[in-house]
Coordinates of N, CA and C in Angstrom, one line a residue:
I191 N 0.9 -1.1 0.1 CA -0.1 0.3 0.1 C 1.0 1.5 -0.2
D192 N 0.6 2.2 -1.3 CA 1.3 3.6 -1.3 C 0.9 4.5 -0.3
F193 N 1.2 5.1 0.8 CA 0.5 6.2 1.6 C 0.5 7.4 1.0
G194 N 1.7 7.6 -0.1 CA 2.0 8.9 -0.5 C 2.4 9.9 0.3
I195 N 3.0 9.8 1.2 CA 4.0 10.7 2.2 C 5.3 11.1 2.3
S196 N 6.1 10.2 1.0 CA 7.4 10.6 1.0 C 7.5 12.2 0.6
R197 N 9.1 12.4 0.7 CA 9.3 13.9 0.4 C 10.7 13.6 0.0
A198 N 11.4 14.7 -0.6 CA 12.7 14.7 -0.8 C 13.8 14.9 0.2
V199 N 14.5 14.6 0.5 CA 15.8 14.6 1.8 C 15.8 15.9 2.2
D200 N 16.0 16.9 1.4 CA 16.6 18.2 1.4 C 15.1 19.1 1.3
Q201 N 14.0 18.7 1.1 CA 12.7 19.2 1.2 C 12.4 19.5 3.2
Q202 N 12.0 20.9 3.6 CA 11.5 21.0 5.1 C 10.3 20.6 5.3
T203 N 9.3 20.4 4.4 CA 8.0 20.4 4.9 C 7.2 19.1 3.7
L204 N 6.3 19.0 4.2 CA 5.8 17.7 3.1 C 4.6 18.3 2.0
T205 N 4.1 19.1 2.7 CA 3.1 19.7 1.9 C 3.5 21.2 1.4
M206 N 2.8 21.6 0.4 CA 3.5 22.9 -0.4 C 1.7 23.7 -0.3
T207 N 1.6 25.2 0.1 CA 0.6 25.9 0.0 C 0.0 25.8 -1.7
G208 N -1.3 25.7 -2.0 CA -1.7 25.6 -3.0 C -1.6 24.1 -3.6
R209 N -0.8 23.1 -3.4 CA -1.1 22.1 -3.9 C -1.8 20.8 -3.1
V210 N -2.3 20.0 -3.9 CA -3.1 19.2 -3.3 C -1.9 17.6 -3.0
I211 N -2.0 17.3 -1.9 CA -1.3 16.2 -1.6 C -2.1 15.1 -1.2
G212 N -1.9 14.1 -1.9 CA -2.9 12.7 -1.7 C -3.1 11.8 -2.7
T213 N -3.4 10.6 -2.8 CA -4.1 9.8 -3.6 C -5.4 9.7 -3.8
P214 N -6.0 9.9 -4.8 CA -7.1 10.3 -5.0 C -8.1 9.0 -4.1
P215 N -7.9 7.9 -4.4 CA -8.5 6.7 -3.9 C -9.0 6.8 -2.4
F216 N -8.2 7.4 -1.6 CA -7.8 7.5 -0.3 C -8.1 8.9 0.5
M217 N -8.5 9.9 -0.4 CA -9.1 11.0 0.0 C -10.2 10.8 0.2
S218 N -10.7 12.2 1.2 CA -12.0 12.4 1.6 C -12.4 13.5 0.5
P219 N -14.0 13.3 0.4 CA -14.6 14.4 -0.5 C -14.0 15.9 -0.2
E220 N -14.1 15.8 0.7 CA -13.6 17.3 1.3 C -12.5 18.0 1.0
Q221 N -11.3 17.1 1.0 CA -10.1 17.0 0.7 C -9.9 17.3 -1.1
L222 N -10.4 16.7 -1.4 CA -10.6 17.0 -3.3 C -11.5 18.2 -3.5
Q223 N -12.4 18.9 -2.5 CA -13.2 19.4 -2.8 C -12.8 21.1 -2.4
A224 N -12.2 21.3 -1.1 CA -11.7 22.3 -0.1 C -10.9 21.9 0.9
P225 N -9.5 21.7 0.1 CA -8.7 20.8 0.9 C -8.1 22.0 2.1
R226 N -8.2 23.3 2.4 CA -8.0 24.1 3.5 C -9.5 23.8 4.7
G227 N -10.0 23.1 4.0 CA -11.1 23.1 5.2 C -11.0 21.4 5.8
V228 N -10.3 20.8 6.1 CA -10.0 19.4 5.9 C -9.9 19.3 8.0
G229 N -10.7 18.2 8.3 CA -9.9 17.9 10.2 C -10.1 16.7 9.5
P230 N -10.2 16.4 11.6 CA -9.8 14.9 11.6 C -11.2 13.7 11.1
R231 N -11.9 14.3 10.8 CA -13.0 13.6 10.2 C -12.8 13.0 8.6
S232 N -11.9 13.7 7.8 CA -11.2 13.6 6.6 C -10.4 12.4 6.9
D233 N -9.9 12.4 8.0 CA -8.6 11.3 8.3 C -9.5 10.3 8.1
V234 N -10.7 10.3 9.1 CA -11.8 8.6 9.4 C -11.9 8.3 8.2
F235 N -12.3 9.2 7.2 CA -12.5 8.8 5.4 C -11.6 7.7 5.0
S236 N -10.9 8.4 5.2 CA -9.8 7.8 4.3 C -9.0 6.8 5.3
L237 N -9.2 6.3 6.3 CA -8.8 5.2 7.1 C -9.9 3.9 6.5
G238 N -11.4 4.7 6.5 CA -12.3 3.6 5.8 C -11.9 3.2 4.5
T239 N -11.6 4.1 3.7 CA -10.9 3.6 2.1 C -10.0 2.7 2.3
L240 N -8.9 3.0 3.1 CA -7.6 2.0 3.5 C -8.0 0.5 4.1
L241 N -9.2 0.4 5.0 CA -9.5 -0.5 5.3 C -10.1 -1.7 4.4
V242 N -11.0 -0.8 3.2 CA -11.9 -1.4 2.6 C -10.5 -2.3 1.8
Y243 N -9.5 -1.2 1.6 CA -8.6 -2.0 0.4 C -7.7 -3.1 0.8
A244 N -7.4 -3.2 2.4 CA -6.7 -4.0 3.2 C -7.7 -5.3 3.0
A245 N -8.9 -5.2 3.4 CA -10.1 -6.5 3.3 C -9.9 -6.8 2.1
T246 N -10.3 -6.0 1.1 CA -10.8 -6.9 -0.5 C -9.6 -6.7 -1.5
G247 N -8.3 -5.9 -1.5 CA -7.6 -5.8 -2.3 C -7.9 -4.8 -3.4
H248 N -9.1 -4.1 -3.1 CA -9.8 -3.3 -4.1 C -10.3 -2.0 -2.9
G249 N -10.0 -0.9 -3.8 CA -10.5 0.5 -3.2 C -12.2 0.5 -3.4
P250 N -12.5 1.1 -2.7 CA -14.4 1.5 -2.6 C -14.4 2.4 -3.8
F251 N -13.6 3.1 -4.3 CA -13.8 4.1 -5.5 C -13.0 3.5 -6.4
D252 N -12.4 2.7 -7.1 CA -11.5 2.6 -7.7 C -12.0 2.7 -9.3
A253 N -11.3 3.2 -9.9 CA -11.7 3.6 -11.6 C -10.1 3.3 -12.2
D254 N -10.5 3.9 -13.7 CA -9.1 3.5 -14.5 C -8.1 4.7 -14.7
S255 N -8.8 5.9 -14.0 CA -8.4 7.2 -14.2 C -8.3 8.0 -12.5
P256 N -7.5 8.7 -12.2 CA -7.4 9.7 -10.9 C -8.6 10.4 -11.1
Y257 N -8.8 11.0 -12.3 CA -10.0 12.3 -12.4 C -11.1 11.3 -12.2
I258 N -11.2 10.2 -12.6 CA -13.1 9.3 -12.4 C -13.2 8.9 -11.1
T259 N -11.9 8.5 -10.2 CA -11.8 8.4 -9.3 C -12.2 9.6 -8.2
A260 N -11.5 10.5 -8.4 CA -11.9 11.7 -7.6 C -13.5 12.0 -7.8
Y261 N -14.2 12.0 -8.5 CA -15.6 12.2 -9.0 C -16.1 11.1 -8.3
Q262 N -15.8 10.0 -8.7 CA -16.4 8.9 -7.8 C -16.5 9.4 -6.1
V263 N -15.4 9.5 -6.0 CA -15.2 9.9 -4.1 C -16.1 10.9 -3.8
V264 N -16.5 11.9 -4.8 CA -17.1 12.8 -4.2 C -18.5 12.7 -4.4
H265 N -19.0 11.7 -5.1 CA -20.6 12.1 -6.0 C -21.2 10.3 -5.8
E266 N -20.0 9.4 -6.0 CA -20.8 8.4 -5.9 C -20.6 7.7 -4.9
E267 N -21.5 6.4 -4.5 CA -21.5 5.3 -3.1 C -20.7 4.5 -3.6
P268 N -19.9 4.4 -2.4 CA -18.5 3.2 -2.1 C -19.0 1.9 -2.9
S269 N -18.2 1.3 -3.3 CA -18.4 -0.3 -3.4 C -17.9 -0.8 -2.4
L270 N -18.8 -1.4 -1.6 CA -18.3 -2.3 -0.4 C -18.8 -3.5 -0.1
G271 N -19.6 -4.4 -1.5 CA -20.4 -5.6 -1.1 C -19.2 -6.8 -0.9
A272 N -18.0 -6.6 -1.5 CA -16.7 -7.6 -0.9 C -16.4 -7.8 0.4
V273 N -16.6 -6.7 1.4 CA -16.1 -6.6 2.7 C -17.1 -7.5 3.4
P274 N -16.6 -8.0 3.8 CA -16.9 -8.8 5.2 C -17.9 -8.0 6.1
D275 N -19.1 -8.4 6.5 CA -20.1 -7.9 7.2 C -19.6 -7.0 8.2
A276 N -18.9 -7.8 9.2 CA -18.9 -7.2 10.6 C -17.6 -5.7 10.2
L277 N -17.0 -5.8 9.1 CA -16.1 -4.6 8.5 C -17.1 -3.5 8.3
R278 N -17.7 -4.1 7.3 CA -18.7 -2.8 6.3 C -19.4 -2.1 7.7
A279 N -20.0 -2.6 8.6 CA -21.0 -1.7 9.6 C -19.8 -0.9 10.2
V280 N -18.5 -0.8 10.4 CA -17.3 0.0 10.7 C -17.2 1.0 9.3
V281 N -16.8 0.2 8.5 CA -16.2 1.1 7.4 C -17.6 2.4 6.7
E282 N -18.7 1.5 6.6 CA -19.8 2.2 5.8 C -20.1 3.8 6.4
P283 N -20.1 3.9 7.6 CA -20.3 5.1 8.3 C -19.2 6.4 8.2
C284 N -17.8 6.0 8.1 CA -16.4 6.1 8.0 C -16.5 6.9 6.4
L285 N -17.5 6.5 5.3 CA -17.1 6.9 4.2 C -18.5 7.6 3.9
D286 N -19.2 7.9 4.6 CA -20.4 8.7 4.6 C -19.6 10.6 3.7
K287 N -20.5 10.9 2.9 CA -20.1 12.0 2.1 C -20.1 13.2 3.5
D288 N -20.5 13.2 4.3 CA -21.0 14.8 4.9 C -19.9 14.3 6.5
P289 N -18.8 14.9 6.3 CA -18.0 14.7 7.3 C -18.8 14.7 9.0
E290 N -19.7 15.4 9.2 CA -20.3 15.5 10.1 C -21.1 14.1 10.5
R291 N -21.6 13.5 9.8 CA -22.3 12.1 9.6 C -21.5 11.0 10.0
R292 N -19.8 11.2 9.9 CA -18.4 10.3 10.1 C -18.7 10.3 11.5
P293 N -18.2 8.7 12.1 CA -17.8 8.7 13.4 C -16.7 9.6 13.7
S294 N -16.5 9.8 14.8 CA -15.4 10.8 15.5 C -14.2 9.9 15.4
V295 N -13.0 10.4 15.9 CA -12.1 9.4 16.1 C -12.2 8.4 17.1
D296 N -12.8 9.1 18.4 CA -13.3 8.1 19.6 C -13.9 7.2 19.5
E297 N -15.0 7.8 19.0 CA -16.2 6.5 18.3 C -15.8 5.4 17.5
L298 N -14.7 6.0 16.4 CA -14.3 5.0 15.4 C -13.2 3.9 16.0
L299 N -12.5 4.6 17.4 CA -11.8 3.5 18.0 C -12.7 2.2 18.6
V300 N -13.6 2.9 19.3 CA -14.8 1.9 19.9 C -15.2 1.2 19.0
L301 N -15.6 1.1 17.5 CA -16.4 0.3 16.7 C -15.1 -0.7 16.3
L302 N -13.8 0.3 16.0 CA -12.8 -1.1 15.3 C -12.4 -2.2 17.0
R303 N -12.6 -1.6 17.9 CA -12.3 -2.7 19.4 C -13.1 -3.5 19.4
D304 N -14.3 -3.4 19.1 CA -15.8 -4.1 19.2 C -15.6 -5.2 18.0
L305 N -14.8 -5.3 16.7 CA -14.8 -6.2 15.8 C -14.1 -7.2 16.2
P306 N -15.0 -8.3 15.4 CA -14.3 -9.7 15.7 C -13.1 -10.2 15.4
S307 N -12.4 -10.6 16.1 CA -10.8 -11.0 15.5 C -10.9 -11.5 14.6
D308 N -11.6 -12.6 14.1 CA -11.7 -13.2 12.7 C -12.9 -12.4 12.1
L309 N -12.7 -11.7 10.7 CA -13.8 -11.2 10.4 C -14.3 -12.0 9.3
G310 N -13.2 -13.2 8.5 CA -13.6 -14.3 7.9 C -14.1 -13.8 6.7
G311 N -14.7 -14.5 5.5 CA -15.1 -13.9 3.9 C -16.8 -14.0 4.5
T312 N -17.5 -13.2 5.1 CA -18.7 -13.3 5.3 C -19.7 -12.2 4.7
A313 N -19.0 -11.6 3.4 CA -19.8 -10.5 2.8 C -21.1 -11.2 2.1
T314 N -22.2 -10.3 2.3 CA -23.2 -10.8 1.8 C -23.7 -10.1 0.6
G315 N -23.2 -8.9 0.3 CA -23.3 -8.1 -0.9 C -22.4 -8.7 -2.1
E316 N -22.9 -7.8 -3.0 CA -21.9 -8.0 -4.4 C -21.0 -7.1 -4.4
P317 N -19.9 -7.9 -4.9 CA -18.4 -7.1 -5.3 C -18.5 -6.1 -5.9

C-alpha cells in the first residue's frame, strides 16, 4: 500500500501551499473539494478507504483514472459488496460524504475494538 507521504531529503516540509497532496482513492470528498477545510473526520474517511482496500484488495472508489476516481469519491456511493459484514458496519459510516455524519476518532476506536478478531469472508453483498 502506497501511503503517498514521501518527500525529498532536502525538503523541509511535506506539503506546499496551493498543492493537493494525496492519492485520490484514499482522499476524502472535502479534501478533493476544499483542502483547506479538512479536519480529523477527513482522516476517518481515508482510514475507511484503507480498511476496504486491506480487506478486499480493491478500493471503494476504484476507477481507470485518478480523475474518475476523484469524481466517484465526491459523488458516488462506495463499492463495499466484498467487505465482510462486520467490517462493513464499521467502514460504511466512515465513508459518508458528510464529515459530520462520520464517526469521530474516539467513536471509530470503539467500533474497531468491537470487531471480531476473525472477520472471515462473510460478505453478503455484491462485489
